[in-house]
PDB file of C-alpha atoms in Angstrom:
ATOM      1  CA  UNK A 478     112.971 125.808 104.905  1.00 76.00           C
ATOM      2  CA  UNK A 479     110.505 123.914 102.560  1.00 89.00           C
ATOM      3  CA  UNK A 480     112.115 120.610 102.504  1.00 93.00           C
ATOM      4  CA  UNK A 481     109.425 119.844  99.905  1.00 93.00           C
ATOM      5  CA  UNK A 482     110.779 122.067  97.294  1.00 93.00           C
ATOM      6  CA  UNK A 483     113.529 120.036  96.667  1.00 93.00           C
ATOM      7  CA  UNK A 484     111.812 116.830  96.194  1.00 95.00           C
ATOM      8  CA  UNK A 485     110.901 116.351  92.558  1.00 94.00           C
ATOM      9  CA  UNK A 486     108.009 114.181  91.194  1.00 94.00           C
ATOM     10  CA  UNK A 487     108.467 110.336  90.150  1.00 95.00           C
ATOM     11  CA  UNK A 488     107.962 108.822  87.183  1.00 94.00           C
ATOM     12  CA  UNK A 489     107.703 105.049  87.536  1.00 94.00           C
ATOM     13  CA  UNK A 490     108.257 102.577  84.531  1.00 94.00           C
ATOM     14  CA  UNK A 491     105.124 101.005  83.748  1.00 96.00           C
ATOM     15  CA  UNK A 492     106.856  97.582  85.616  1.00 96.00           C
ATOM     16  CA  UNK A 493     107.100  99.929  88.608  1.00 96.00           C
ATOM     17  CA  UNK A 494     103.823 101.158  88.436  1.00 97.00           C
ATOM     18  CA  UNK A 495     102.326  97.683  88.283  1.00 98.00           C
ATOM     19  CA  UNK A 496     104.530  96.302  90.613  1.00 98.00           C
ATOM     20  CA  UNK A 497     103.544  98.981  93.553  1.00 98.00           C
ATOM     21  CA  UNK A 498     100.150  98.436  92.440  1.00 98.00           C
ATOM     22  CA  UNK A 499     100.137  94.838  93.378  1.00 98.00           C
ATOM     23  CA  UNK A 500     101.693  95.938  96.404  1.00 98.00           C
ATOM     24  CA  UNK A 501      99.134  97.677  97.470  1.00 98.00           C
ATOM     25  CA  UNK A 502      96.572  95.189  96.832  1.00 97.00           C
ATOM     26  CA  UNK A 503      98.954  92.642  99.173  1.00 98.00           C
ATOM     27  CA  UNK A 504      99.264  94.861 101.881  1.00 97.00           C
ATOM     28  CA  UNK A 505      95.118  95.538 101.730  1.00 97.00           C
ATOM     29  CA  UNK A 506      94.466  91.500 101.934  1.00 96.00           C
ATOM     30  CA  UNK A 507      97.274  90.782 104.337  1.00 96.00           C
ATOM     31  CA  UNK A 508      96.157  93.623 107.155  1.00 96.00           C
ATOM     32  CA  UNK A 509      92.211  92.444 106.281  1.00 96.00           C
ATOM     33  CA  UNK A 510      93.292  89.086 107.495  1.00 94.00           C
ATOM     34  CA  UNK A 511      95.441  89.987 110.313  1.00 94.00           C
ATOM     35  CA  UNK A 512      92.309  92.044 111.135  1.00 94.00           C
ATOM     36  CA  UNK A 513      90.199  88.806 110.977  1.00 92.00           C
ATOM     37  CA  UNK A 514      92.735  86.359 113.299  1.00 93.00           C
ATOM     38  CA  UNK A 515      93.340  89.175 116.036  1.00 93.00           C
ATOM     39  CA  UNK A 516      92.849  87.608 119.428  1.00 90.00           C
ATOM     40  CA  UNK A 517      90.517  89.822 121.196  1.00 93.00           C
ATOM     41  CA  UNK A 518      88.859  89.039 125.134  1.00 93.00           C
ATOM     42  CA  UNK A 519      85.567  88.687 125.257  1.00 90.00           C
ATOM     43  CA  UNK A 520      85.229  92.318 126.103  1.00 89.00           C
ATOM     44  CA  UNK A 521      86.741  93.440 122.490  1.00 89.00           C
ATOM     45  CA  UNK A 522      90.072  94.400 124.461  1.00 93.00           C
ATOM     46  CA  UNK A 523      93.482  93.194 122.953  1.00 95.00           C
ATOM     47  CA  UNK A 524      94.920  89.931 124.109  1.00 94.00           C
ATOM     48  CA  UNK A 525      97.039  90.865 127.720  1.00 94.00           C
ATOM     49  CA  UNK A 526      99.838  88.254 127.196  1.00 92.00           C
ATOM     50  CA  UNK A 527     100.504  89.957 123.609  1.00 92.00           C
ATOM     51  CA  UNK A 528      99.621  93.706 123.987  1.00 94.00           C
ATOM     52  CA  UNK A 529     100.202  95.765 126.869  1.00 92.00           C
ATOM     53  CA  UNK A 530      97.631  99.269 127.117  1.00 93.00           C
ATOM     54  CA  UNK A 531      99.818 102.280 126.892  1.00 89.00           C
ATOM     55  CA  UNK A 532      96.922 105.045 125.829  1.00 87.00           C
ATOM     56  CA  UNK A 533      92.997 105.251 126.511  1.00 87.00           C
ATOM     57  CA  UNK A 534      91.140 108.226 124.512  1.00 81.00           C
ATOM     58  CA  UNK A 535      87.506 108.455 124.342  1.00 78.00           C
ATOM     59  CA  UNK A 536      86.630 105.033 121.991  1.00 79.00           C
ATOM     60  CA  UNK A 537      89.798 104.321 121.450  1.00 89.00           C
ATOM     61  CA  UNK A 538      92.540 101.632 123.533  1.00 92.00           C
ATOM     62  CA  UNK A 539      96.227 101.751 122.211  1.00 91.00           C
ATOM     63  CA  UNK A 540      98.223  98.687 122.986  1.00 93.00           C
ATOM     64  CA  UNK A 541     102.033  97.935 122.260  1.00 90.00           C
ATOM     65  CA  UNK A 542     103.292  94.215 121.491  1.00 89.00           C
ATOM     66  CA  UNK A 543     105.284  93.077 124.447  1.00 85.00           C
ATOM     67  CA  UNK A 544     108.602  91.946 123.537  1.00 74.00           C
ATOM     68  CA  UNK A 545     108.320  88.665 124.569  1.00 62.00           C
ATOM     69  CA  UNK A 546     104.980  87.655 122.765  1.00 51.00           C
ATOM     70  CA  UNK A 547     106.269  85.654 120.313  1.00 52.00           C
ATOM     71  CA  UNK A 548     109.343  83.018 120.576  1.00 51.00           C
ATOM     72  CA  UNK A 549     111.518  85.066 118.000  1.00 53.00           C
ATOM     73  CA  UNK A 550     110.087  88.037 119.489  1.00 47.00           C
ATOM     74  CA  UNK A 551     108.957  90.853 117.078  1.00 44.00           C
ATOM     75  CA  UNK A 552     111.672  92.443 114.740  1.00 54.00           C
ATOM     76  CA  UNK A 553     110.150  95.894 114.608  1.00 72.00           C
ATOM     77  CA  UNK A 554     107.754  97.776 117.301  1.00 78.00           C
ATOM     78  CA  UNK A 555     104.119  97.300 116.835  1.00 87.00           C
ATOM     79  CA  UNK A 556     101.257  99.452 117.960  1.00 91.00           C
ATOM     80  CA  UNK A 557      97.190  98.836 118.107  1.00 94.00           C
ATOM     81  CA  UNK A 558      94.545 100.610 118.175  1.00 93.00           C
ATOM     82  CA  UNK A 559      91.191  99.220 118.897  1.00 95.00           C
ATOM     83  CA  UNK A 560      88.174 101.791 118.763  1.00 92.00           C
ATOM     84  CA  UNK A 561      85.189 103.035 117.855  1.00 91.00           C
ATOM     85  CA  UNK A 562      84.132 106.366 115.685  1.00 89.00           C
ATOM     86  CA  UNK A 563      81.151 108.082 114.791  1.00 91.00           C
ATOM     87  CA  UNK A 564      79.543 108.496 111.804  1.00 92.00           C
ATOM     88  CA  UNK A 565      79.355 105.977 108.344  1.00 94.00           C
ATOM     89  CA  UNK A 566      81.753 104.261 106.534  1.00 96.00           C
ATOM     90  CA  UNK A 567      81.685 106.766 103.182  1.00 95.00           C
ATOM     91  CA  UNK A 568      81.785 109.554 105.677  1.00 93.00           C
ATOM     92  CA  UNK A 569      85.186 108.178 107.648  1.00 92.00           C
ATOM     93  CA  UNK A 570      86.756 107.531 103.664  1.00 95.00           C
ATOM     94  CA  UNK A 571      85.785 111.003 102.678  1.00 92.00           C
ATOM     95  CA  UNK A 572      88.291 112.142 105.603  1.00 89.00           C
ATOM     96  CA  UNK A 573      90.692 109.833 104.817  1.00 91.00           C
ATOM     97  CA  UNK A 574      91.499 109.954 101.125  1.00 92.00           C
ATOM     98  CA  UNK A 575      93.505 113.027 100.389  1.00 89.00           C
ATOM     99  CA  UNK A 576      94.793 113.347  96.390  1.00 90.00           C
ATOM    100  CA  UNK A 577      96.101 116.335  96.975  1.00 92.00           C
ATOM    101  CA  UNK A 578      99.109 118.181  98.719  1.00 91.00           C
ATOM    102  CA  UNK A 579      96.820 120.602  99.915  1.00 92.00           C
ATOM    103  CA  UNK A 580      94.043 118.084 100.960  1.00 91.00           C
ATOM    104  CA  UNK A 581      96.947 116.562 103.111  1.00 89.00           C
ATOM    105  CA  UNK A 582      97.659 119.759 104.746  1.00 89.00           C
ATOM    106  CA  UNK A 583      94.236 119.968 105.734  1.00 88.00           C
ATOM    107  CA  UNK A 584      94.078 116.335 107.165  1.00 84.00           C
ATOM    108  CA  UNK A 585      97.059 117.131 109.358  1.00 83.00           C
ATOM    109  CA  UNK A 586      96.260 119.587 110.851  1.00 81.00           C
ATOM    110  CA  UNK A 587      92.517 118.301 111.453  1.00 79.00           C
ATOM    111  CA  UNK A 588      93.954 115.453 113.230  1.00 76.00           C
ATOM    112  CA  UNK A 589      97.550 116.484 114.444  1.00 77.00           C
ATOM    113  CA  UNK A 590      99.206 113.366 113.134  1.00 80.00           C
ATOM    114  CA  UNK A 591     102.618 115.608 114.019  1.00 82.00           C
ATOM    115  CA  UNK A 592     103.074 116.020 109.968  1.00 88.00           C
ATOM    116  CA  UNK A 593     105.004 118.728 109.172  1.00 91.00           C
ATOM    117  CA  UNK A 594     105.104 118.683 105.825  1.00 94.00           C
ATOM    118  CA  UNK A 595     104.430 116.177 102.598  1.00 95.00           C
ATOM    119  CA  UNK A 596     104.845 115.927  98.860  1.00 96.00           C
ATOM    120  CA  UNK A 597     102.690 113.895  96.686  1.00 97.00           C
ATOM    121  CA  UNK A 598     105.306 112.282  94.575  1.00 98.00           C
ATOM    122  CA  UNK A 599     103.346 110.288  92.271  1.00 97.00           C
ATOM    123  CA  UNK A 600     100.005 108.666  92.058  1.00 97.00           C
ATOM    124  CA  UNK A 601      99.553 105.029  90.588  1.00 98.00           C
ATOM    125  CA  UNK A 602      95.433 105.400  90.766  1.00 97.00           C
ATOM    126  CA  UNK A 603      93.112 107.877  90.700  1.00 96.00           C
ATOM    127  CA  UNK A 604      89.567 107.915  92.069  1.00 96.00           C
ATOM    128  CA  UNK A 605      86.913 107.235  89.944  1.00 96.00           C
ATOM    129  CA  UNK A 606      82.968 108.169  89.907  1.00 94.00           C
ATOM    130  CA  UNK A 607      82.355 104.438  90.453  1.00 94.00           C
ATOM    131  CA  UNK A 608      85.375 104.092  93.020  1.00 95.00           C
ATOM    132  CA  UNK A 609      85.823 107.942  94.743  1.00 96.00           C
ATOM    133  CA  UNK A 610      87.940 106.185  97.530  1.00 96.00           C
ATOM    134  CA  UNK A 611      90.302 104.449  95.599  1.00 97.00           C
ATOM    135  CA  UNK A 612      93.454 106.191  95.286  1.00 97.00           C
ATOM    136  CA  UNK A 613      97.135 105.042  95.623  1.00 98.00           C
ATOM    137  CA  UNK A 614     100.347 107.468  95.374  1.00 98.00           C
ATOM    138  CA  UNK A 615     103.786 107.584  96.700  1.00 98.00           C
ATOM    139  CA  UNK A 616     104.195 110.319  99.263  1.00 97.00           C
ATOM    140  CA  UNK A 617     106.636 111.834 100.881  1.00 97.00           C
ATOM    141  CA  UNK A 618     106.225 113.345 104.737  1.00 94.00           C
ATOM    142  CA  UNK A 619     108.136 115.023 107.426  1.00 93.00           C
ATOM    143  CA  UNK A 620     107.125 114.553 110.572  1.00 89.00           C
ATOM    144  CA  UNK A 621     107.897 117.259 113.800  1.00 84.00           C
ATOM    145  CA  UNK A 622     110.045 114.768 115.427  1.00 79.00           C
ATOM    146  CA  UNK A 623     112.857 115.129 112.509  1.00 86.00           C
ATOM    147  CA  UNK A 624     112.435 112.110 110.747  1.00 89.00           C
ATOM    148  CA  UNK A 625     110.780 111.630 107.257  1.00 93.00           C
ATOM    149  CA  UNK A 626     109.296 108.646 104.888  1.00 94.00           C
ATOM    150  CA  UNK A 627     108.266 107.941 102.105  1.00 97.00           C
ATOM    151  CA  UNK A 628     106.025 105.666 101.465  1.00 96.00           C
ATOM    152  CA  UNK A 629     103.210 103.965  99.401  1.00 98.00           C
ATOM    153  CA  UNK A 630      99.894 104.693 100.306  1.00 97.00           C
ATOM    154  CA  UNK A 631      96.768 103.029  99.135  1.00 98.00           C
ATOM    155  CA  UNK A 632      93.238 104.040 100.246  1.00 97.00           C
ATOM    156  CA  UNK A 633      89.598 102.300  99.256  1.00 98.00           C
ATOM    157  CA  UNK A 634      86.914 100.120 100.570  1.00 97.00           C
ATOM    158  CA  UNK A 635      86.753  95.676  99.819  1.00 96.00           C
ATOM    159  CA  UNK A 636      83.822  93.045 100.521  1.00 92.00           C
ATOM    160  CA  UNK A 637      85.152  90.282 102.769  1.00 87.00           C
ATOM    161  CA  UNK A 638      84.237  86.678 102.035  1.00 82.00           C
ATOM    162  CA  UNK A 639      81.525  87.855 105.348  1.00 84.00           C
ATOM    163  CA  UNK A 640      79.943  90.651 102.393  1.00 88.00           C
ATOM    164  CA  UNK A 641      80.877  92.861 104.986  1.00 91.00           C
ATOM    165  CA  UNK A 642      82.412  96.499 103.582  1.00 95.00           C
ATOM    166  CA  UNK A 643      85.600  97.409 105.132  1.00 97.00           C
ATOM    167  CA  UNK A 644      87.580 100.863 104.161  1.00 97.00           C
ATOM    168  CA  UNK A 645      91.371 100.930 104.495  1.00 97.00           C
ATOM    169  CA  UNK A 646      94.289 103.292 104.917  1.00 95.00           C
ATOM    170  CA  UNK A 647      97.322 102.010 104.410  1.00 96.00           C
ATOM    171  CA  UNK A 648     100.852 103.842 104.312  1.00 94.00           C
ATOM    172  CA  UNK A 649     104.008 101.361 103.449  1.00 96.00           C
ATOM    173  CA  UNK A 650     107.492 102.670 103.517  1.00 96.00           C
ATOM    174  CA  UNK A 651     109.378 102.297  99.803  1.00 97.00           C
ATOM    175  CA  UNK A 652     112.572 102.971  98.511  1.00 95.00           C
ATOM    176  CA  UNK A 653     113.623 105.017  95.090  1.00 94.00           C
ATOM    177  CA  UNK A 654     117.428 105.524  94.537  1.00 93.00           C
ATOM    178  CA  UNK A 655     116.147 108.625  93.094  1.00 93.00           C
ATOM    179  CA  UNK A 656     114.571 110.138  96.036  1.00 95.00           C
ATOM    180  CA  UNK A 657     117.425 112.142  98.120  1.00 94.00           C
ATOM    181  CA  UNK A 658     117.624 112.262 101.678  1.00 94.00           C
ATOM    182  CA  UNK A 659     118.301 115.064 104.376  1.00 94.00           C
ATOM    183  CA  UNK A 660     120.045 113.383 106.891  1.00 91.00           C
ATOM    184  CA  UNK A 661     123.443 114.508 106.438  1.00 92.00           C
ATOM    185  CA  UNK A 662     122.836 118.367 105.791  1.00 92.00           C
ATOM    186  CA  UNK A 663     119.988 118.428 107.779  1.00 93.00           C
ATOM    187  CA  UNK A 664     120.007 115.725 110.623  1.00 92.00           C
ATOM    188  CA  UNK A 665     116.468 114.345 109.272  1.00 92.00           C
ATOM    189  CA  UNK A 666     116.436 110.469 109.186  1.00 90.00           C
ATOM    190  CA  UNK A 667     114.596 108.655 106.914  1.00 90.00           C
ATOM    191  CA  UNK A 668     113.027 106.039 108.826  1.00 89.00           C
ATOM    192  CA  UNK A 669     110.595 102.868 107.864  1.00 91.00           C
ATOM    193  CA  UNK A 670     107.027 102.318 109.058  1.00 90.00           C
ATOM    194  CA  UNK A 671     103.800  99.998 108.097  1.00 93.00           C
ATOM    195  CA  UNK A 672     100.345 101.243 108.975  1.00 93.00           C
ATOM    196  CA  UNK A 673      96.800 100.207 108.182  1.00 95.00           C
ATOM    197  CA  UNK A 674      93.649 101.587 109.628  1.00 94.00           C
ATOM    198  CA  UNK A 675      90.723  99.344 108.921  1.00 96.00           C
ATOM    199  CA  UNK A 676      86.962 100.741 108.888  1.00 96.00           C
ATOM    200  CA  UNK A 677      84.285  98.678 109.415  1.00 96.00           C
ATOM    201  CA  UNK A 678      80.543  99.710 110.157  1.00 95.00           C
ATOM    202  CA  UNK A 679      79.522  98.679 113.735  1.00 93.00           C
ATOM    203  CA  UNK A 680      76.451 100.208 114.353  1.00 94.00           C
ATOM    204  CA  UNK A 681      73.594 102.423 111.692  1.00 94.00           C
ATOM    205  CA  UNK A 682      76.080 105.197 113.222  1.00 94.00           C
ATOM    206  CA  UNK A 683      79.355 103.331 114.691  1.00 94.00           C
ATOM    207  CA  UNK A 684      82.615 102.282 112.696  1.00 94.00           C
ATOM    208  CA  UNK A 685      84.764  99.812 114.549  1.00 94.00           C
ATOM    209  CA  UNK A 686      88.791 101.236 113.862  1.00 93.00           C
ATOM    210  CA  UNK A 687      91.937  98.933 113.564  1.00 95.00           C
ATOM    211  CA  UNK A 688      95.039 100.848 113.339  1.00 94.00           C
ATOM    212  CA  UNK A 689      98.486  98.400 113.021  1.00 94.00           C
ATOM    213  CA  UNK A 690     101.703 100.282 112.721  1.00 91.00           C
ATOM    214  CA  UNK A 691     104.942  98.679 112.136  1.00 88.00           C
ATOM    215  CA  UNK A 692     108.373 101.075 112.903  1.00 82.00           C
ATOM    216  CA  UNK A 693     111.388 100.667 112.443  1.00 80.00           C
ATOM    217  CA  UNK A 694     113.684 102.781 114.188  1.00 64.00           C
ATOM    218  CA  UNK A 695     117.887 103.035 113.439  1.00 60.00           C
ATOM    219  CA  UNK A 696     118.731 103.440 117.659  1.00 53.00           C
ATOM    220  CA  UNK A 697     119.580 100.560 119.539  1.00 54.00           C
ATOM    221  CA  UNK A 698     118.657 102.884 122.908  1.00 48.00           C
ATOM    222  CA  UNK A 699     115.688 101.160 123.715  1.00 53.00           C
ATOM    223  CA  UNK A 700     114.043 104.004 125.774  1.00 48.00           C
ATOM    224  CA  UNK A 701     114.902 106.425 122.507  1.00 46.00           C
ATOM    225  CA  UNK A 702     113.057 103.873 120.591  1.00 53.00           C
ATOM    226  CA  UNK A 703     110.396 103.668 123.413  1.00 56.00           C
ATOM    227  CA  UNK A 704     109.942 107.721 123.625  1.00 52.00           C
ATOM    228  CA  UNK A 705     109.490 107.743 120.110  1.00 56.00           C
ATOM    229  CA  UNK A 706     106.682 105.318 120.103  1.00 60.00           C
ATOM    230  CA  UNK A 707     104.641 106.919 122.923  1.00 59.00           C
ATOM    231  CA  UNK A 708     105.309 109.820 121.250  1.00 59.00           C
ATOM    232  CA  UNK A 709     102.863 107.835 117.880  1.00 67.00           C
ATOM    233  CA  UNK A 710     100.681 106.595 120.403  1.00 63.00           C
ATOM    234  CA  UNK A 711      99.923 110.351 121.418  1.00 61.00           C
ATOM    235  CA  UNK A 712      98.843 111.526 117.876  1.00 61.00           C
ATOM    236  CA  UNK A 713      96.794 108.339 117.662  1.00 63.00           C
ATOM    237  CA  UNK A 714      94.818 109.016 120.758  1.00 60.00           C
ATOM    238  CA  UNK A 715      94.350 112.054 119.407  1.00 57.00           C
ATOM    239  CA  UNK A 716      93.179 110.949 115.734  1.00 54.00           C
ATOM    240  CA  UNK A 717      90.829 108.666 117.538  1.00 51.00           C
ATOM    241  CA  UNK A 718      88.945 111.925 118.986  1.00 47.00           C
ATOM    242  CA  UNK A 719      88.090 112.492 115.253  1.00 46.00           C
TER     243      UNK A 719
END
């Protein structure tokens, strides 16, 4: 069954429009100066008493926050990449900004991100000639481990304060009243996340890659929730292959 057939397209007010737009713009400057605080070793590796490894691909280290890190201690999971990639900045953004349902198919299944399926629900801004990585849209997805989101995501490239360029990806879990779920015909629960990859060129022919995730999961079984995340950190080893 095509789950996405029975997901029709928003239309935002123009206060909604604005106000996810803004969002977007937030979430960009707030992960760009996480990015810019993280404490790193002076080998580049993620702080020990904060992040403990749980992946190693190629490039690429995945850490998750240890529960104890902080004196509250963290209200959702975290995960963090840290990681290097080939190639430019425009040519990582050209493989990251997908407009279309179709260019999303393609994505998944050129990095196995476990997407089953996804719906392009709206879009709040287009690329332009003079900004082709600029986009952000609501989106719906499906992922292989029955759970779905929806979520705004916002793609593009900013100048720090440092003139450096950085490219990000974010994805941001929203809510629309209007948007049904599948949980109770279907078992499929519609579950929160936060995620922003940073870009930012290294090397003539290196990009340094942050990925911070955020997830928020409804089971109080701690080695459910646990499972689930190794099961993220996975498809992120795997991305970082890319």
């Amino acid at each position: 069954m095509r789950f996405s057939k029975l997901l029709s397209t928003l239309e935002p007010t123009k206060q909604d429009a604005t106000m996810l737009h803004n969002l977007a713009e937030t979430l960009a400057t707030h992960n760009i100066e996480q990015y810019n605080t993280l404490v790193v070793t002076k080998d580049g590796l993620a702080d020990p008493t904060r992040w403990r490894e749980v992946r190693r691909r190629s490039g690429a280290r995945i850490y998750k926050e240890r529960l104890w890190s902080t004196k509250q201690g963290p209200t959702t999971p975290q995960l963090l990449l840290l990681g290097t990639l080939e190639g430019n900045l425009e040519d990582i953004m050209y493989g990251v900004v997908a407009t279309t349902d179709e260019a999303m198919k393609i994505k998944s299944a050129c990095t196995n991100d476990g997407v089953q399926e996804s719906k392009l629900l709206c879009e709040i801004l287009r690329p332009t000639f003079e900004d082709p990585f600029r986009h952000i849209s609501v989106r719906w997805r499906l992922y292989d481990s029955k759970s779905d989101f929806v979520s705004l995501d916002a793609t593009g490239i900013v100048e720090t304060a440092k003139r450096e360029r950085v490219g990000y990806n974010i994805s941001h879990s929203v809510a629309f009243p209007e948007i049904p779920t599948f949980e109770i015909e279907y078992g499929i629960e519609r579950l929160n996340m936060s995620v922003c990859s940073l870009y930012r060129q290294k090397t003539p022919t290196t990009i340094e890659c942050y990925v911070r995730g955020f997830f928020e999961f409804r089971t109080k079984n701690e080695m459910i929730g646990n499972l689930t995340l190794q099961s993220i950190a996975s498809q992120w080893a795997v991305f970082s292959r890319k």
